[in-house]
Amino acid sequence: MTEAADSIDFVQLLDQAGRRVEHQDFAYAGTDADIAARLRDMILARRIDSEATALQRKGELGLWPPMLGQEAAQIGSARASRMPDELIPSYREHGVAWCAGIDPIDLLSTFRGTSMACWPSRPKNFHLYSFVIGSQTLHAVGMAMGMQRDGLVGNEDPDANGAAVVYFGDGATSQGDVNEAFIFAASYAAPVVFFCQNNQYAISEPIALQSRIPLYRRAAGFGFPGVRVDGNDVLAVEAVTAWALDHARAGKGPVLVEAYTYRMGAHTTSDDPTKYRKAEEEAEWRAKDPIERVTTYLLNAGAIDQAWLDRVAVESEALAERLRAACVELPEPKLEDSWHQVYANTPDLLENQRTEYLAYQAAFEVN
Amino acid sequence: MNLTMAKALNAGLRRALGADPKVLLAGEDIGKLGGVFRVTEGLQAEFGPDRVVDSPLAEAGIVGTAVGLAMRGYRPVVEIQFDGFVYPAFDQIVSQVSRIRFRSGGQFGVPLVVRIPFGGGIGAIEHHSESPEAYFAHTPGLKVVTCSNPLDAYWMIQQAIADDDPVIFFEPKRRYHEKGEVDTDADDAPMSLYQARVVKPGTDATLIAYGPMVRTCVEAAIAADKEGRNLEVVDLRSLSPLDDATILASVRRTGRAIVVHEAVGTLGMGAEIAARIQAECFFELQAPVLRVTGYDLPYPPSRTEDGYLPDLDRVLDAVDRSLAY
Ligand SMILES: Cc1ncc(C[n+]2csc(CCOP(=O)(O)OP(=O)(O)O)c2C)c(N)n1
Ligand SMILES: [Mg+2]
């Protein structure tokens, strides 16, 4: 007997109607003010995402992978982390980037083709986007191994401990790299939280093609705990990730968190989901919107009011406007800079090539 | 019929699937979606999910299972979604696909085709504009080919599938939407898969190119014509084996050779071709063999790719240098 990969059995603390629910193992530790802060994060992150999509449509970005629908999974998990945790994203983690204090314009730059992934990683330990599916999971385990050696794991003072959180998709779980990452992390009890956003699709391929059991249950086979959480419930995601992080930081080894969610938009702006999924399915998931349920809850609880929402709306429009203006002002990259970015010490071959390139360009300008 | 290269490949694959029940296609998103470039559009609907298979997201798995299928007599044609994602399958291709015939003393061959959209020029993000052909051409046991136009695409894919050896089939993605005449009713391919073609005859110098750069070189030759320089353009089509006879005959006629490719210069196809030319045509050469290639850089941010990629001007600049000897 196998449990279908899509049978829904997950940790939920806020249902889709915006009601708090009890769970035997997990509780949300924050206040309504914290929840309002999460709501603000989610609204702003969604606005960044929709503005980027719009900029791509206008031809200002080459491509954009929308995060739409995954706000709770990203904000909840990122807000559960703190320094010195390492956050290792895939390529859709715009909400995590937001929480890590990355200027969204730096994300736009990557997708405009004006830079590689050049945001300042170190201040908040938010790493490069990874476009080769699954590759970053091994790097995360290596970082966690480094943290073990740096004395950041298993200290009596929990605040002195850290762990790595690595993001990847449901599709990525089929890659050899991801499975090897599970093995290495388990063998060394490395402090890693494997945060899988199961958004039901890898481009056009449904989850059933990648897994015949719920993803979180794979962890058992590798010898560490796995938890499935309602990925559209920011309270549950934060609570579960906080637990997983504590587990890893304490030296008890890795945890797999499967955030069960939905990619409400296209895979990227180049994709056409009507070719492979039904409008009814999309509508069903729209009803589970991660932002709406929190808004409902907070309004009902009297923790926020319409004026609060209006203020956040103004703030998000201002943010979008700034991005719109800043995107077209992004400095054009110069190819000549690339030669100095390849090695710590540029070999003569590259230095000479660069000189020849500059001479060639200069000859053009004269003619 | 006037077809784009993507449609010509689609027609070639359809014909191969229809002609031989052992042919099967596999890859990420190739079924319902028809592939991200729509090269396999409609084929799953026509031939069913056993013949046109959506694969789990794992390139080593795609190629490794294709080896097993091939060893049982199937003729798998696998799609790697983008050039930069073939590397997870590199071990399978280089250590297994290429050597099964050798290791088994000829008991087993691997009649596998690995289709790879390659090259830049489409404004893509990282890992979507690579030109990794030299890695494969460097590996004994593999054949490596690339088409430059819809007619070749249509025939070459069928010839690659019919070949009993593994073929790495590079498709110049920026040319997918360029059109050309293809007679899909013709019975036979116009020429061998492993033959180069002189696409434009000339007398003053030979431009040697393949895949996406063939068109660039033809445009350069047309521009040069206006300045009274008569350039010959050779489309290699096959990178391994190389059609030495066609290459050397052309260079013997013109006395000058310029190899053009998008891939980085160091140890690229140009290096091998230049070595062969100088060894065989030393006394006929009027100038050293020159190369116009991508620079020795990882593929740069897309807003700088125009400066990175060889273009008409860089080709003509090399022609000037060659003719100045
Ligand atoms: C090694 C590799 N193979 C293929 C691709 C092309 N590709 C990009 S995203 C994607 C699907 C990823 O699905 P999933 O892991 O579920 O993440 P999601 O996009 O849903 O966030 C594929 C196949 C890639 N980037 N890397
Ligand atoms: Mg997914």
XYZ file of C-alpha atoms and ligand atoms in Angstrom:
719
model
C 0.000 0.000 0.000
C 1.345 3.368 -0.904
C -0.080 6.669 0.138
C -0.807 8.738 -2.971
C 1.704 11.538 -3.434
C -1.104 14.059 -3.414
C -3.063 12.827 -0.428
C -3.184 15.806 1.849
C -2.149 15.202 5.362
C -0.202 18.109 6.698
C 0.443 20.402 9.594
C -1.985 23.278 9.458
C -2.468 26.030 12.023
C -4.623 28.423 10.010
C -7.211 26.977 7.673
C -8.206 28.406 4.345
C -11.146 30.221 5.896
C -8.772 32.047 8.223
C -9.516 30.090 11.422
C -6.782 29.016 13.829
C -6.563 25.249 14.210
C -4.893 23.175 16.888
C -2.166 20.695 16.103
C -0.865 18.094 18.509
C 2.810 18.735 17.777
C 3.090 22.285 16.531
C 1.929 25.688 17.709
C 2.593 29.163 16.423
C 4.760 30.974 18.942
C 4.203 34.541 17.750
C 1.644 37.225 18.484
C -0.975 38.758 16.234
C 1.456 41.608 15.681
C 3.984 39.064 14.350
C 1.315 37.616 12.108
C 0.547 41.093 10.790
C 4.242 41.519 10.036
C 4.166 38.266 8.051
C 1.122 39.489 6.170
C 2.937 42.681 5.265
C 5.930 40.635 4.049
C 3.690 38.473 1.915
C 1.865 41.423 0.380
C 5.094 43.223 -0.448
C 6.755 40.085 -1.796
C 3.754 39.407 -4.017
C 3.923 42.966 -5.295
C 7.616 42.607 -6.135
C 6.761 39.433 -7.972
C 3.868 40.903 -9.943
C 5.907 43.971 -10.851
C 8.710 41.765 -12.128
C 6.235 39.785 -14.204
C 4.892 43.052 -15.622
C 8.404 44.281 -16.381
C 9.122 41.082 -18.264
C 5.944 41.557 -20.284
C 7.172 45.019 -21.213
C 10.440 43.559 -22.403
C 12.493 44.945 -19.540
C 13.427 41.497 -18.199
C 14.474 38.508 -20.249
C 12.605 36.116 -18.013
C 10.926 35.912 -14.621
C 9.970 32.867 -12.570
C 6.921 33.984 -10.596
C 6.616 33.121 -6.922
C 2.854 33.751 -6.912
C 1.133 31.378 -4.490
C 4.274 30.414 -2.582
C 4.432 33.486 -0.335
C 3.552 31.668 2.886
C 6.087 28.907 2.281
C 8.833 31.439 1.669
C 8.033 34.112 4.239
C 7.218 31.578 6.950
C 10.424 29.621 6.498
C 12.668 32.656 6.090
C 11.227 34.351 9.188
C 11.906 31.189 11.198
C 15.593 31.580 10.459
C 18.061 34.068 11.859
C 21.795 34.651 11.761
C 24.061 32.718 11.588
C 21.800 30.404 9.572
C 22.674 30.069 5.903
C 19.857 30.454 3.352
C 20.500 28.663 0.074
C 17.831 29.388 -2.535
C 16.874 27.837 -5.830
C 15.672 30.480 -8.353
C 12.122 31.286 -7.270
C 12.872 32.379 -3.706
C 12.056 36.050 -4.143
C 10.129 36.033 -0.861
C 13.061 34.551 1.020
C 15.316 37.155 -0.589
C 12.955 39.854 0.621
C 13.155 38.601 4.201
C 16.946 38.403 3.946
C 17.039 42.068 3.049
C 18.149 41.601 -0.546
C 17.160 44.610 -2.636
C 14.680 43.224 -5.172
C 16.356 45.326 -7.849
C 19.321 42.958 -7.570
C 17.026 40.050 -8.423
C 15.691 41.995 -11.393
C 19.233 42.642 -12.572
C 19.917 38.927 -12.845
C 16.792 38.379 -14.925
C 17.398 41.492 -17.003
C 20.782 40.103 -17.935
C 22.682 43.047 -16.538
C 24.492 40.906 -13.984
C 24.995 37.395 -12.741
C 23.784 36.766 -9.164
C 25.685 39.662 -7.681
C 23.708 40.628 -4.603
C 25.584 40.932 -1.317
C 25.197 37.387 0.042
C 27.093 37.676 3.264
C 25.240 40.290 5.320
C 22.266 37.947 5.742
C 23.812 34.730 4.457
C 21.429 34.618 1.493
C 23.238 32.815 -1.283
C 23.254 32.733 -5.073
C 20.267 31.646 -7.063
C 20.907 28.181 -8.526
C 19.615 27.395 -11.984
C 20.958 23.874 -12.283
C 18.223 21.943 -10.556
C 19.231 20.447 -7.240
C 22.906 21.432 -7.333
C 22.581 23.804 -4.382
C 21.424 21.085 -1.982
C 24.915 19.608 -1.869
C 26.445 23.040 -1.308
C 24.081 23.540 1.606
C 25.202 20.291 3.181
C 28.798 21.391 2.767
C 28.020 24.683 4.461
C 26.373 22.780 7.270
C 29.464 20.597 7.583
C 31.484 23.788 7.868
C 29.174 25.091 10.574
C 29.729 21.883 12.525
C 33.462 22.443 12.347
C 33.080 26.095 13.256
C 31.425 25.183 16.541
C 27.986 26.480 15.563
C 26.102 23.284 16.336
C 24.980 21.693 19.578
C 26.092 24.478 21.914
C 24.270 24.785 25.197
C 23.293 28.332 24.327
C 20.796 27.841 21.503
C 21.428 31.357 20.229
C 25.003 30.379 19.432
C 23.845 27.674 17.026
C 23.073 27.808 13.341
C 21.934 25.640 10.451
C 21.554 25.774 6.693
C 18.158 26.025 5.020
C 18.166 24.910 1.421
C 15.282 25.512 -0.965
C 14.369 23.254 -3.846
C 11.309 22.091 -5.731
C 9.344 18.891 -6.038
C 10.949 18.229 -9.406
C 14.411 18.640 -7.943
C 13.872 15.654 -5.660
C 14.440 13.395 -8.676
C 17.975 14.644 -9.188
C 20.920 12.571 -8.052
C 22.420 15.626 -6.353
C 19.448 15.992 -4.027
C 19.493 12.342 -3.051
C 23.222 12.504 -2.421
C 22.683 15.607 -0.321
C 20.208 13.639 1.806
C 22.757 10.875 2.276
C 25.666 13.138 3.169
C 23.565 15.172 5.573
C 22.286 12.042 7.284
C 25.719 10.426 7.514
C 27.252 13.449 9.185
C 24.144 14.600 11.060
C 24.743 17.894 9.304
C 22.584 20.801 10.446
C 20.457 21.244 7.315
C 16.804 21.902 6.799
C 15.833 20.617 3.379
C 12.969 22.917 2.512
C 11.085 21.489 -0.448
C 8.352 23.611 -1.930
C 6.074 21.087 -3.523
C 4.188 23.405 -5.844
C 2.762 20.381 -7.661
C 4.670 20.944 -10.905
C 8.085 20.828 -12.457
C 7.274 22.983 -15.467
C 4.576 20.767 -17.061
C 5.298 17.612 -15.127
C 2.969 16.838 -12.235
C 4.342 15.630 -8.918
C 3.140 12.069 -9.567
C 5.856 11.704 -12.195
C 8.550 12.464 -9.619
C 7.187 10.635 -6.610
C 4.716 7.900 -5.817
C 4.782 8.604 -2.111
C 4.415 11.936 -0.359
C 7.795 13.609 -0.578
C 8.184 14.164 3.143
C 8.080 10.408 3.671
C 11.205 9.933 1.627
C 13.191 11.344 4.551
C 12.502 8.183 6.572
C 14.335 6.119 3.991
C 17.388 8.315 4.400
C 17.162 8.163 8.174
C 15.949 11.566 9.247
C 12.599 13.154 10.028
C 10.284 14.546 7.383
C 7.284 16.780 7.955
C 4.641 17.946 5.553
C 3.209 21.350 6.213
C 0.424 23.334 4.595
C 2.646 25.526 2.474
C -0.076 28.113 2.127
C -0.313 28.579 5.880
C 2.372 30.982 7.010
C 1.852 30.170 10.704
C 2.330 26.454 10.182
C 5.326 26.928 7.914
C 7.026 29.165 10.442
C 6.281 26.810 13.331
C 7.462 23.706 11.509
C 10.587 25.366 10.125
C 11.435 26.764 13.555
C 11.222 23.260 14.981
C 13.289 21.820 12.149
C 15.931 24.507 12.597
C 16.142 23.877 16.330
C 16.519 20.177 15.651
C 19.342 20.772 13.177
C 21.086 23.454 15.245
C 21.031 21.217 18.296
C 23.102 18.648 16.406
C 20.314 16.123 15.853
C 20.823 16.129 12.080
C 18.832 17.123 9.022
C 15.085 17.497 8.555
C 13.050 17.462 5.368
C 10.174 19.931 5.335
C 7.742 19.515 2.481
C 5.721 22.687 2.036
C 2.631 21.611 0.169
C 1.687 24.521 -2.036
C 0.847 25.542 -5.579
C 2.555 27.451 -8.325
C -0.345 29.773 -9.091
C 1.430 31.347 -12.047
C 3.342 30.020 -15.010
C 6.648 28.219 -14.498
C 8.310 31.276 -15.966
C 7.107 34.069 -18.176
C 8.039 31.830 -21.143
C 5.659 29.087 -20.051
C 2.037 28.448 -20.987
C 0.351 26.361 -18.266
C -2.907 26.044 -20.215
C -1.101 23.357 -22.206
C -0.886 21.027 -19.227
C -3.302 21.927 -16.457
C -6.926 22.748 -16.005
C -8.530 26.039 -15.061
C -10.614 24.262 -12.389
C -7.468 23.117 -10.646
C -6.108 26.646 -10.624
C -9.399 27.957 -9.263
C -9.395 25.345 -6.512
C -5.989 26.530 -5.386
C -6.909 30.188 -5.649
C -9.371 29.512 -2.861
C -6.422 28.428 -0.717
C -4.583 31.703 -1.276
C -1.922 32.155 1.404
C -2.507 35.884 1.808
C -6.275 35.935 1.947
C -6.619 33.604 4.899
C -4.206 35.636 7.017
C -5.998 38.861 6.135
C -9.307 37.306 7.143
C -7.890 36.031 10.394
C -6.302 39.328 11.382
C -9.370 41.361 10.451
C -11.599 39.025 12.457
C -9.203 39.165 15.385
C -9.241 42.942 15.202
C -5.475 42.973 14.902
C -5.597 44.986 11.697
C -8.215 47.103 9.986
C -8.851 48.436 6.534
C -6.682 51.463 7.218
C -3.764 49.113 7.975
C -4.333 47.288 4.715
C -4.534 50.591 2.847
C -1.225 51.682 4.302
C 0.452 48.450 3.202
C -1.112 48.861 -0.234
C 0.394 52.323 -0.521
C 3.720 50.979 0.628
C 3.636 48.163 -1.911
C 2.722 50.525 -4.750
C 5.646 52.742 -3.817
C 7.922 49.711 -3.835
C 6.645 48.663 -7.263
C 7.131 52.171 -8.594
C 10.694 52.247 -7.323
C 11.424 48.916 -9.015
C 9.845 50.065 -12.262
C 12.044 53.139 -12.335
C 15.196 51.432 -11.075
C 14.943 48.491 -13.455
C 15.387 50.573 -16.592
C 18.168 52.508 -14.904
C 20.219 49.425 -14.087
C 23.732 50.084 -15.373
C 24.518 48.253 -18.582
C 27.171 45.614 -17.953
C 30.469 45.777 -19.820
C 31.862 42.629 -21.326
C 35.386 43.794 -20.505
C 34.637 43.370 -16.808
C 33.982 39.654 -17.309
C 37.634 38.753 -17.881
C 38.511 39.833 -14.373
C 35.722 37.815 -12.797
C 36.805 34.343 -13.841
C 39.841 33.743 -11.628
C 41.242 35.226 -8.454
C 44.427 35.842 -10.466
C 43.673 36.483 -14.113
C 45.972 34.422 -16.366
C 47.817 36.153 -19.198
C 45.679 34.476 -21.841
C 42.582 36.174 -20.482
C 44.332 39.463 -19.845
C 45.576 39.512 -23.446
C 42.168 38.566 -24.778
C 40.671 41.442 -22.855
C 43.227 43.859 -24.261
C 42.528 42.633 -27.789
C 38.817 42.938 -27.212
C 39.188 46.528 -26.034
C 41.399 47.387 -29.009
C 38.888 45.830 -31.366
C 36.041 47.821 -29.807
C 38.074 51.025 -29.955
C 38.810 50.509 -33.659
C 35.079 50.333 -34.215
C 34.417 53.627 -32.565
C 36.981 55.383 -34.786
C 35.629 53.930 -38.012
C 6.985 22.783 -47.386
C 8.281 25.914 -45.754
C 9.161 24.903 -42.216
C 10.969 26.369 -39.247
C 13.863 24.327 -37.951
C 11.778 23.339 -34.909
C 8.973 22.110 -37.149
C 11.412 20.350 -39.448
C 12.864 18.470 -36.482
C 9.336 17.651 -35.400
C 8.561 16.279 -38.851
C 11.777 14.254 -38.867
C 11.034 12.787 -35.450
C 7.472 11.973 -36.505
C 8.714 10.154 -39.574
C 11.283 8.195 -37.547
C 8.651 7.213 -34.965
C 6.328 6.110 -37.760
C 8.986 4.143 -39.604
C 10.410 2.131 -36.719
C 8.431 0.940 -33.683
C 11.697 0.685 -31.741
C 12.219 4.442 -31.844
C 11.142 6.189 -28.672
C 11.512 9.687 -27.304
C 12.195 10.678 -23.705
C 12.924 13.877 -21.839
C 11.624 16.520 -19.488
C 8.357 18.143 -20.554
C 8.447 16.610 -24.034
C 4.993 15.005 -23.837
C 1.983 17.135 -23.073
C 3.956 20.348 -23.360
C 5.806 19.282 -26.484
C 9.138 20.428 -25.033
C 10.051 23.953 -24.033
C 10.909 24.668 -27.688
C 7.910 22.658 -28.939
C 10.126 20.384 -31.011
C 8.122 17.330 -29.908
C 4.736 19.050 -30.078
C 1.881 16.677 -30.856
C 4.057 13.559 -30.891
C 2.818 12.132 -27.605
C -0.779 12.580 -28.722
C 0.049 10.757 -31.938
C 2.305 7.950 -30.692
C 1.249 7.569 -27.070
C 3.039 7.987 -23.753
C 5.051 4.754 -24.159
C 6.773 6.089 -27.233
C 7.001 9.744 -26.211
C 7.894 9.661 -22.571
C 7.934 12.463 -20.025
C 10.923 11.736 -17.792
C 11.446 12.542 -14.145
C 13.686 15.552 -13.657
C 17.050 13.787 -13.784
C 19.384 13.885 -16.754
C 21.637 11.056 -15.568
C 18.477 8.979 -15.260
C 17.243 9.937 -18.697
C 20.474 8.972 -20.420
C 21.264 5.997 -18.168
C 17.884 4.365 -18.741
C 18.207 5.078 -22.447
C 21.402 3.021 -22.438
C 19.465 0.056 -21.069
C 16.693 0.512 -23.582
C 19.234 0.708 -26.382
C 20.877 -2.505 -25.161
C 17.519 -4.212 -25.594
C 17.175 -3.024 -29.166
C 15.311 0.230 -28.762
C 16.419 3.403 -30.434
C 15.945 6.098 -27.813
C 16.051 9.765 -28.706
C 16.417 11.791 -25.555
C 16.021 15.510 -25.187
C 18.184 17.526 -22.835
C 16.138 20.650 -22.135
C 19.055 23.083 -22.423
C 22.764 22.736 -23.177
C 23.747 23.652 -19.617
C 21.793 20.728 -18.190
C 23.559 17.941 -20.018
C 26.325 17.826 -17.412
C 24.429 15.761 -14.832
C 24.337 13.130 -17.616
C 27.967 13.652 -18.611
C 29.209 10.604 -16.733
C 26.636 8.367 -18.414
C 27.475 9.782 -21.842
C 31.258 9.799 -21.560
C 31.834 6.688 -19.460
C 28.944 4.497 -20.589
C 27.217 5.541 -23.813
C 30.498 6.006 -25.657
C 32.093 2.758 -24.487
C 29.488 0.025 -24.342
C 30.421 -1.203 -27.824
C 34.118 -1.218 -26.943
C 33.656 -2.795 -23.529
C 31.335 -5.526 -24.750
C 33.577 -6.542 -27.612
C 30.893 -5.461 -30.036
C 28.059 -7.421 -28.424
C 26.115 -4.277 -27.678
C 25.879 -0.947 -29.386
C 24.066 2.099 -28.080
C 22.000 3.519 -30.930
C 21.068 6.537 -28.869
C 20.501 10.116 -29.962
C 20.940 12.876 -27.388
C 19.289 16.045 -28.658
C 20.674 19.228 -27.144
C 19.478 22.749 -27.961
C 22.713 24.749 -27.817
C 24.308 28.128 -28.181
C 23.485 31.681 -27.233
C 21.915 34.707 -28.777
C 18.492 34.408 -27.174
C 19.008 36.689 -24.173
C 18.768 33.802 -21.722
C 19.817 33.507 -18.100
C 22.807 31.439 -16.956
C 23.307 27.863 -18.196
C 20.962 28.339 -21.149
C 23.478 29.447 -23.808
C 26.302 26.947 -23.639
C 28.275 25.411 -26.476
C 29.666 22.183 -24.986
C 30.258 20.317 -28.261
C 34.017 19.936 -27.845
C 33.636 17.861 -24.668
C 31.719 15.299 -26.655
C 33.783 15.470 -29.825
C 36.774 14.770 -27.567
C 35.275 11.429 -26.585
C 35.972 8.381 -28.768
C 32.833 6.383 -29.360
C 30.520 9.347 -29.735
C 29.443 10.987 -32.939
C 28.621 14.676 -32.784
C 26.582 16.526 -35.366
C 24.746 19.818 -35.670
C 22.309 21.217 -38.185
C 22.263 24.774 -39.481
C 18.998 24.889 -41.438
C 15.556 23.229 -41.562
C 16.308 20.884 -44.461
C 19.374 19.478 -42.735
C 17.491 19.317 -39.452
C 14.793 17.186 -41.020
C 17.191 14.682 -42.553
C 19.991 14.713 -40.041
C 17.758 13.805 -37.109
C 16.472 10.793 -39.023
C 19.962 9.773 -40.064
C 21.181 10.116 -36.484
C 18.365 7.870 -35.277
C 19.168 5.301 -37.963
C 22.851 5.248 -37.004
C 23.939 2.274 -34.898
C 26.298 4.453 -32.880
C 25.428 7.092 -30.281
C 24.992 10.553 -31.747
C 25.043 13.815 -29.828
C 22.747 16.027 -31.849
C 23.167 19.747 -31.293
C 20.335 22.037 -32.343
C 21.149 25.742 -32.670
C 18.346 27.135 -30.556
C 18.534 30.640 -31.894
C 17.820 29.255 -35.366
C 14.783 27.204 -34.299
C 12.384 29.719 -35.780
C 14.179 30.372 -39.064
C 12.400 28.910 -42.060
C 13.460 26.924 -45.061
C 12.104 24.638 -47.788
C 11.824 20.989 -46.761
C 10.475 18.253 -49.010
C 9.046 15.875 -46.431
C 7.892 13.499 -49.182
C 11.354 12.800 -50.550
C 12.548 9.239 -50.017
C 16.179 9.750 -49.231
C 18.478 12.148 -47.479
C 20.394 14.363 -49.891
C 23.764 13.462 -48.394
C 25.540 11.469 -45.715
C 25.183 12.628 -42.125
C 28.939 12.844 -41.788
C 29.650 14.948 -44.839
C 30.395 18.659 -44.715
C 28.785 20.922 -47.279
C 30.129 23.866 -49.199
C 27.200 26.231 -48.758
C 28.767 29.055 -50.702
C 31.651 28.543 -53.100
C 34.447 31.101 -53.157
C 38.088 31.580 -54.016
C 39.781 33.959 -51.560
C 39.381 32.311 -48.168
C 37.389 29.522 -46.506
C 35.068 30.187 -43.589
C 34.510 26.965 -41.656
C 31.476 26.955 -39.386
C 28.662 24.824 -38.014
C 25.286 25.193 -36.352
C 24.317 28.762 -35.506
C 27.434 30.308 -37.049
C 26.780 29.068 -40.582
C 24.254 31.778 -41.228
C 26.563 34.371 -39.678
C 29.338 33.276 -42.035
C 27.099 33.270 -45.099
C 26.048 36.817 -44.237
C 29.679 37.781 -43.822
C 30.490 36.232 -47.200
C 27.680 38.166 -48.870
C 28.955 41.379 -47.303
C 32.497 40.530 -48.422
C 31.288 39.941 -51.975
C 30.345 43.603 -52.146
C 33.927 44.492 -51.350
C 35.160 42.169 -54.065
C 36.215 39.391 -51.708
C 35.010 35.995 -52.680
C 34.671 33.792 -49.597
C 33.820 30.125 -49.458
C 31.668 28.892 -46.591
C 31.819 25.299 -45.361
C 29.113 23.957 -43.042
C 30.758 21.097 -41.140
C 27.468 19.453 -40.093
C 29.443 16.654 -38.434
C 31.944 17.590 -35.722
C 32.909 14.005 -35.045
C 33.867 12.477 -37.316
C 35.121 15.531 -39.214
C 34.858 15.457 -42.988
C 38.545 16.155 -43.562
C 38.271 15.690 -47.323
C 35.815 18.546 -47.811
C 37.629 20.847 -45.404
C 41.067 20.243 -46.860
C 39.911 20.462 -50.469
C 38.379 23.849 -49.790
C 41.458 25.194 -48.041
C 43.690 23.902 -50.831
C 41.590 25.938 -53.270
C 41.554 29.173 -51.263
C 44.813 28.962 -49.311
C 43.218 30.562 -46.278
C 41.005 29.247 -43.494
C 39.052 30.864 -40.678
C 37.180 28.662 -38.247
C 34.175 30.242 -36.553
C 32.301 28.960 -33.513
C 30.478 30.257 -30.465
C 32.229 27.909 -28.058
C 35.302 29.213 -26.264
C 38.442 29.126 -28.345
C 40.747 27.176 -26.083
C 40.632 23.504 -27.100
C 37.506 24.128 -29.153
C 36.671 22.588 -32.522
C 38.755 25.310 -34.170
C 41.898 24.052 -32.502
C 41.463 20.564 -33.930
C 40.533 21.821 -37.375
C 43.454 24.241 -37.493
C 45.824 21.455 -36.502
C 44.561 19.177 -39.256
C 44.734 21.921 -41.879
C 48.265 22.960 -41.047
C 49.426 19.361 -41.057
C 47.870 18.592 -44.432
C 47.943 21.908 -46.313
C 51.145 23.478 -45.033
C 52.477 24.445 -48.454
C 49.140 25.627 -49.825
C 48.451 27.975 -46.918
C 48.833 31.694 -47.625
C 48.127 32.632 -44.002
C 47.892 30.964 -40.619
C 44.563 29.379 -39.840
C 42.598 31.891 -37.759
C 39.832 31.344 -35.268
C 36.848 33.523 -34.432
C 35.262 32.117 -31.296
C 33.632 32.870 -28.002
C 36.123 34.288 -25.544
C 37.609 32.176 -22.758
C 34.881 33.184 -20.341
C 31.874 31.520 -18.801
C 28.916 32.652 -20.882
C 28.447 36.266 -19.741
C 25.303 38.174 -18.667
C 22.949 38.240 -21.625
C 23.164 42.000 -22.049
C 26.783 41.545 -23.079
C 26.318 38.499 -25.291
C 26.418 40.516 -28.511
C 30.018 41.393 -27.733
C 30.798 37.834 -26.724
C 29.391 36.019 -29.724
C 31.210 36.016 -33.048
C 29.310 38.210 -35.482
C 29.633 39.389 -39.046
C 32.121 42.119 -38.133
C 34.413 39.838 -36.174
C 34.376 37.347 -39.030
C 35.230 40.048 -41.572
C 37.923 41.409 -39.298
C 39.519 37.971 -39.319
C 39.162 37.829 -43.100
C 41.058 41.137 -43.313
C 43.800 39.761 -41.105
C 44.030 36.578 -43.130
C 44.174 38.404 -46.437
C 46.812 40.791 -45.096
C 49.391 37.999 -44.953
C 19.676 20.058 -14.213
C 18.537 20.814 -14.792
N 17.703 20.199 -15.637
C 16.674 20.864 -16.205
C 16.466 22.182 -15.935
C 15.327 22.937 -16.592
N 14.330 23.270 -15.594
C 14.301 24.478 -15.006
S 13.143 24.579 -13.823
C 12.634 23.000 -14.083
C 11.543 22.432 -13.247
C 11.854 22.504 -11.782
O 10.789 22.039 -11.030
P 10.795 22.080 -9.449
O 12.055 21.486 -8.936
O 9.536 21.481 -8.999
O 10.845 23.636 -9.094
P 9.774 24.759 -9.476
O 10.177 25.306 -10.801
O 8.431 24.151 -9.490
O 9.921 25.815 -8.436
C 13.364 22.417 -15.111
C 13.148 21.066 -15.635
C 17.369 22.801 -15.044
N 17.248 24.100 -14.720
N 18.383 22.112 -14.487
Mg 7.757 22.416 -8.556
